[in-house]
């Protein structure tokens, strides 16, 4: 059942999540403890976060944005 739910779950991009929460790049950077420019690149799909940072993003977004959401 968990596998079926994972497959059916729509991709949530960092950009969509941040827009929904009305967060700026700087505010998100402070939450995940990285630079504003890194958040900008993650949000625009110009950079994929390293595993440790992807985990922080998943924690801050309470699982709404997962590491897999940065691929494809």
Short mmCIF file of N, CA, C and O in Angstrom, two decimals:
data_model
loop_
_atom_site.label_atom_id
_atom_site.label_comp_id
_atom_site.label_asym_id
_atom_site.label_seq_id
_atom_site.Cartn_x
_atom_site.Cartn_y
_atom_site.Cartn_z
N UNK A 1 0.83 -1.19 0.00
CA UNK A 1 0.00 0.00 0.00
C UNK A 1 0.88 1.26 0.00
O UNK A 1 0.60 2.19 -0.72
N UNK A 2 1.95 1.26 0.78
CA UNK A 2 2.84 2.43 0.83
C UNK A 2 3.48 2.68 -0.52
O UNK A 2 3.65 3.83 -0.93
N UNK A 3 3.81 1.62 -1.21
CA UNK A 3 4.41 1.78 -2.54
C UNK A 3 3.42 2.42 -3.49
O UNK A 3 3.75 3.33 -4.23
N UNK A 4 2.18 1.99 -3.45
CA UNK A 4 1.15 2.55 -4.32
C UNK A 4 0.95 4.03 -4.02
O UNK A 4 0.81 4.84 -4.94
N UNK A 5 0.99 4.42 -2.77
CA UNK A 5 0.81 5.83 -2.40
C UNK A 5 1.99 6.66 -2.89
O UNK A 5 1.82 7.79 -3.32
N UNK A 6 3.19 6.10 -2.81
CA UNK A 6 4.37 6.81 -3.29
C UNK A 6 4.28 7.05 -4.79
O UNK A 6 4.61 8.12 -5.28
N UNK A 7 3.84 6.06 -5.52
CA UNK A 7 3.72 6.19 -6.97
C UNK A 7 2.67 7.21 -7.35
O UNK A 7 2.85 7.99 -8.28
N UNK A 8 1.58 7.28 -6.60
CA UNK A 8 0.49 8.19 -6.92
C UNK A 8 0.74 9.63 -6.47
O UNK A 8 0.10 10.54 -6.94
N UNK A 9 1.70 9.81 -5.59
CA UNK A 9 1.99 11.13 -5.05
C UNK A 9 2.54 12.04 -6.13
O UNK A 9 3.45 11.70 -6.85
N UNK A 10 1.96 13.23 -6.25
CA UNK A 10 2.45 14.19 -7.23
C UNK A 10 3.75 14.80 -6.74
O UNK A 10 3.94 15.01 -5.55
N UNK A 11 4.62 15.12 -7.70
CA UNK A 11 5.90 15.73 -7.38
C UNK A 11 5.66 17.13 -6.82
O UNK A 11 4.91 17.92 -7.38
N UNK A 12 6.31 17.42 -5.71
CA UNK A 12 6.25 18.76 -5.12
C UNK A 12 7.63 19.37 -5.28
O UNK A 12 8.61 18.85 -4.74
N UNK A 13 7.73 20.43 -6.04
CA UNK A 13 9.02 21.07 -6.20
C UNK A 13 9.27 22.00 -5.02
O UNK A 13 8.33 22.46 -4.34
N UNK A 14 10.53 22.30 -4.80
CA UNK A 14 10.88 23.25 -3.75
C UNK A 14 10.24 24.61 -4.05
O UNK A 14 9.73 25.27 -3.15
N UNK A 15 10.24 24.98 -5.32
CA UNK A 15 9.63 26.26 -5.70
C UNK A 15 8.15 26.31 -5.34
O UNK A 15 7.66 27.29 -4.77
N UNK A 16 7.41 25.25 -5.66
CA UNK A 16 5.98 25.21 -5.34
C UNK A 16 5.76 25.28 -3.83
O UNK A 16 4.87 25.99 -3.35
N UNK A 17 6.57 24.52 -3.08
CA UNK A 17 6.41 24.49 -1.63
C UNK A 17 6.70 25.86 -1.03
O UNK A 17 5.94 26.35 -0.19
N UNK A 18 7.81 26.49 -1.48
CA UNK A 18 8.17 27.80 -0.95
C UNK A 18 7.10 28.85 -1.30
O UNK A 18 6.77 29.70 -0.47
N UNK A 19 6.56 28.77 -2.51
CA UNK A 19 5.50 29.70 -2.91
C UNK A 19 4.27 29.51 -2.02
O UNK A 19 3.67 30.49 -1.55
N UNK A 20 3.92 28.27 -1.79
CA UNK A 20 2.76 27.95 -0.95
C UNK A 20 2.94 28.50 0.46
O UNK A 20 2.00 29.01 1.07
N UNK A 21 4.17 28.41 0.98
CA UNK A 21 4.46 28.88 2.34
C UNK A 21 4.88 30.35 2.39
O UNK A 21 5.15 30.88 3.47
N UNK A 22 4.95 30.99 1.20
CA UNK A 22 5.34 32.40 1.09
C UNK A 22 6.72 32.66 1.70
O UNK A 22 6.93 33.65 2.43
N UNK A 23 7.67 31.79 1.37
CA UNK A 23 9.04 31.93 1.87
C UNK A 23 9.95 32.48 0.78
O UNK A 23 9.84 32.09 -0.38
N UNK A 24 10.84 33.36 1.17
CA UNK A 24 11.86 33.85 0.25
C UNK A 24 13.03 32.86 0.25
O UNK A 24 13.12 31.99 1.13
N UNK A 25 13.92 33.02 -0.72
CA UNK A 25 15.11 32.18 -0.76
C UNK A 25 15.93 32.34 0.52
O UNK A 25 16.44 31.37 1.06
N UNK A 26 16.05 33.57 1.00
CA UNK A 26 16.83 33.83 2.22
C UNK A 26 16.19 33.16 3.43
O UNK A 26 16.88 32.56 4.26
N UNK A 27 14.87 33.24 3.54
CA UNK A 27 14.18 32.60 4.67
C UNK A 27 14.38 31.09 4.64
O UNK A 27 14.63 30.46 5.67
N UNK A 28 14.26 30.49 3.44
CA UNK A 28 14.47 29.05 3.32
C UNK A 28 15.92 28.70 3.64
O UNK A 28 16.19 27.70 4.31
N UNK A 29 16.85 29.52 3.17
CA UNK A 29 18.26 29.28 3.45
C UNK A 29 18.52 29.27 4.95
O UNK A 29 19.28 28.41 5.45
N UNK A 30 17.90 30.17 5.67
CA UNK A 30 18.06 30.19 7.13
C UNK A 30 17.49 28.94 7.77
O UNK A 30 18.07 28.41 8.72
N UNK A 31 16.38 28.44 7.25
CA UNK A 31 15.76 27.23 7.80
C UNK A 31 16.62 25.98 7.58
O UNK A 31 16.68 25.12 8.46
N UNK A 32 17.26 25.89 6.42
CA UNK A 32 18.04 24.68 6.12
C UNK A 32 19.55 24.90 6.29
O UNK A 32 20.33 24.00 6.02
N UNK A 33 19.91 26.10 6.77
CA UNK A 33 21.30 26.44 7.10
C UNK A 33 22.24 26.31 5.90
O UNK A 33 23.19 25.53 5.91
N UNK A 34 21.92 27.06 4.85
CA UNK A 34 22.79 27.13 3.68
C UNK A 34 22.70 28.53 3.10
O UNK A 34 22.01 29.39 3.65
N UNK A 35 23.37 28.77 2.00
CA UNK A 35 23.35 30.11 1.40
C UNK A 35 22.07 30.35 0.61
O UNK A 35 21.42 29.42 0.14
N UNK A 36 21.74 31.63 0.47
CA UNK A 36 20.59 32.01 -0.33
C UNK A 36 20.78 31.57 -1.77
O UNK A 36 19.86 31.10 -2.42
N UNK A 37 22.00 31.71 -2.28
CA UNK A 37 22.25 31.35 -3.68
C UNK A 37 22.07 29.85 -3.91
O UNK A 37 21.60 29.44 -4.97
N UNK A 38 22.41 29.03 -2.92
CA UNK A 38 22.19 27.57 -3.05
C UNK A 38 20.70 27.28 -3.15
O UNK A 38 20.26 26.49 -3.99
N UNK A 39 19.90 27.92 -2.30
CA UNK A 39 18.44 27.72 -2.35
C UNK A 39 17.90 28.15 -3.71
O UNK A 39 17.08 27.45 -4.30
N UNK A 40 18.38 29.28 -4.21
CA UNK A 40 17.93 29.75 -5.52
C UNK A 40 18.21 28.68 -6.58
O UNK A 40 17.34 28.37 -7.41
N UNK A 41 19.40 28.10 -6.56
CA UNK A 41 19.75 27.08 -7.55
C UNK A 41 18.92 25.81 -7.36
O UNK A 41 18.49 25.20 -8.35
N UNK A 42 18.68 25.39 -6.11
CA UNK A 42 17.82 24.22 -5.87
C UNK A 42 16.42 24.50 -6.39
O UNK A 42 15.80 23.67 -7.05
N UNK A 43 15.90 25.69 -6.08
CA UNK A 43 14.54 26.06 -6.45
C UNK A 43 14.35 26.11 -7.96
O UNK A 43 13.31 25.70 -8.48
N UNK A 44 15.35 26.60 -8.66
CA UNK A 44 15.26 26.73 -10.11
C UNK A 44 15.69 25.48 -10.87
O UNK A 44 15.65 25.44 -12.10
N UNK A 45 16.11 24.45 -10.13
CA UNK A 45 16.54 23.21 -10.77
C UNK A 45 17.92 23.30 -11.40
O UNK A 45 18.27 22.48 -12.24
N UNK A 46 18.71 24.27 -11.00
CA UNK A 46 20.05 24.44 -11.53
C UNK A 46 21.09 23.63 -10.76
O UNK A 46 22.21 23.47 -11.21
N UNK A 47 20.71 23.14 -9.59
CA UNK A 47 21.59 22.32 -8.77
C UNK A 47 20.74 21.33 -7.99
O UNK A 47 19.65 21.66 -7.54
N UNK A 48 21.25 20.13 -7.84
CA UNK A 48 20.59 19.11 -7.02
C UNK A 48 21.33 19.07 -5.69
O UNK A 48 22.56 18.96 -5.65
N UNK A 49 20.59 19.19 -4.58
CA UNK A 49 21.27 19.19 -3.28
C UNK A 49 21.93 17.84 -2.97
O UNK A 49 21.45 16.80 -3.39
N UNK A 50 23.02 17.92 -2.25
CA UNK A 50 23.68 16.69 -1.78
C UNK A 50 22.74 15.98 -0.83
O UNK A 50 21.81 16.60 -0.28
N UNK A 51 22.95 14.68 -0.61
CA UNK A 51 22.03 13.90 0.23
C UNK A 51 21.72 14.51 1.60
O UNK A 51 20.57 14.53 2.02
N UNK A 52 22.73 15.02 2.29
CA UNK A 52 22.49 15.59 3.62
C UNK A 52 21.58 16.82 3.54
O UNK A 52 20.70 17.01 4.38
N UNK A 53 21.77 17.66 2.52
CA UNK A 53 20.94 18.85 2.36
C UNK A 53 19.53 18.46 1.91
O UNK A 53 18.55 19.05 2.38
N UNK A 54 19.43 17.47 1.03
CA UNK A 54 18.11 17.00 0.60
C UNK A 54 17.32 16.47 1.81
O UNK A 54 16.10 16.68 1.90
N UNK A 55 18.03 15.84 2.73
CA UNK A 55 17.38 15.33 3.94
C UNK A 55 16.87 16.49 4.80
O UNK A 55 15.76 16.44 5.33
N UNK A 56 17.68 17.55 4.93
CA UNK A 56 17.25 18.73 5.69
C UNK A 56 16.01 19.36 5.05
O UNK A 56 15.09 19.77 5.74
N UNK A 57 16.02 19.44 3.72
CA UNK A 57 14.87 20.02 3.01
C UNK A 57 13.62 19.17 3.27
O UNK A 57 12.55 19.70 3.55
N UNK A 58 13.77 17.87 3.22
CA UNK A 58 12.64 16.98 3.50
C UNK A 58 12.13 17.18 4.93
O UNK A 58 10.92 17.19 5.16
N UNK A 59 13.05 17.36 5.87
CA UNK A 59 12.64 17.57 7.27
C UNK A 59 11.90 18.90 7.44
O UNK A 59 10.85 18.95 8.07
N UNK A 60 12.46 19.96 6.86
CA UNK A 60 11.84 21.29 6.99
C UNK A 60 10.48 21.33 6.31
O UNK A 60 9.55 21.96 6.82
N UNK A 61 10.34 20.63 5.20
CA UNK A 61 9.06 20.63 4.47
C UNK A 61 8.12 19.54 4.97
O UNK A 61 7.06 19.33 4.40
N UNK A 62 8.53 18.85 6.03
CA UNK A 62 7.74 17.76 6.62
C UNK A 62 7.38 16.70 5.59
O UNK A 62 6.25 16.20 5.55
N UNK A 63 8.36 16.41 4.71
CA UNK A 63 8.18 15.36 3.71
C UNK A 63 7.46 15.79 2.45
O UNK A 63 7.28 14.98 1.55
N UNK A 64 7.07 17.05 2.37
CA UNK A 64 6.39 17.51 1.15
C UNK A 64 7.33 17.53 -0.04
O UNK A 64 6.93 17.25 -1.16
N UNK A 65 8.59 17.90 0.20
CA UNK A 65 9.61 17.87 -0.85
C UNK A 65 10.62 16.80 -0.45
O UNK A 65 11.27 16.91 0.58
N UNK A 66 10.70 15.75 -1.24
CA UNK A 66 11.59 14.64 -0.94
C UNK A 66 12.84 14.70 -1.83
O UNK A 66 12.83 15.41 -2.84
N UNK A 67 13.88 13.96 -1.47
CA UNK A 67 15.06 13.93 -2.35
C UNK A 67 14.72 13.55 -3.78
O UNK A 67 15.28 14.11 -4.72
N UNK A 68 13.79 12.64 -3.97
CA UNK A 68 13.40 12.22 -5.32
C UNK A 68 12.78 13.35 -6.13
O UNK A 68 12.81 13.33 -7.37
N UNK A 69 12.21 14.35 -5.47
CA UNK A 69 11.58 15.45 -6.18
C UNK A 69 12.58 16.33 -6.92
O UNK A 69 12.18 17.14 -7.75
N UNK A 70 13.85 16.17 -6.63
CA UNK A 70 14.87 16.97 -7.33
C UNK A 70 15.32 16.32 -8.63
O UNK A 70 16.10 16.91 -9.37
N UNK A 71 14.84 15.12 -8.90
CA UNK A 71 15.24 14.40 -10.11
C UNK A 71 14.06 14.30 -11.08
O UNK A 71 12.95 13.93 -10.68
N UNK A 72 14.34 14.64 -12.33
CA UNK A 72 13.35 14.49 -13.40
C UNK A 72 12.12 15.20 -13.14
O UNK A 72 11.08 15.28 -13.49
#
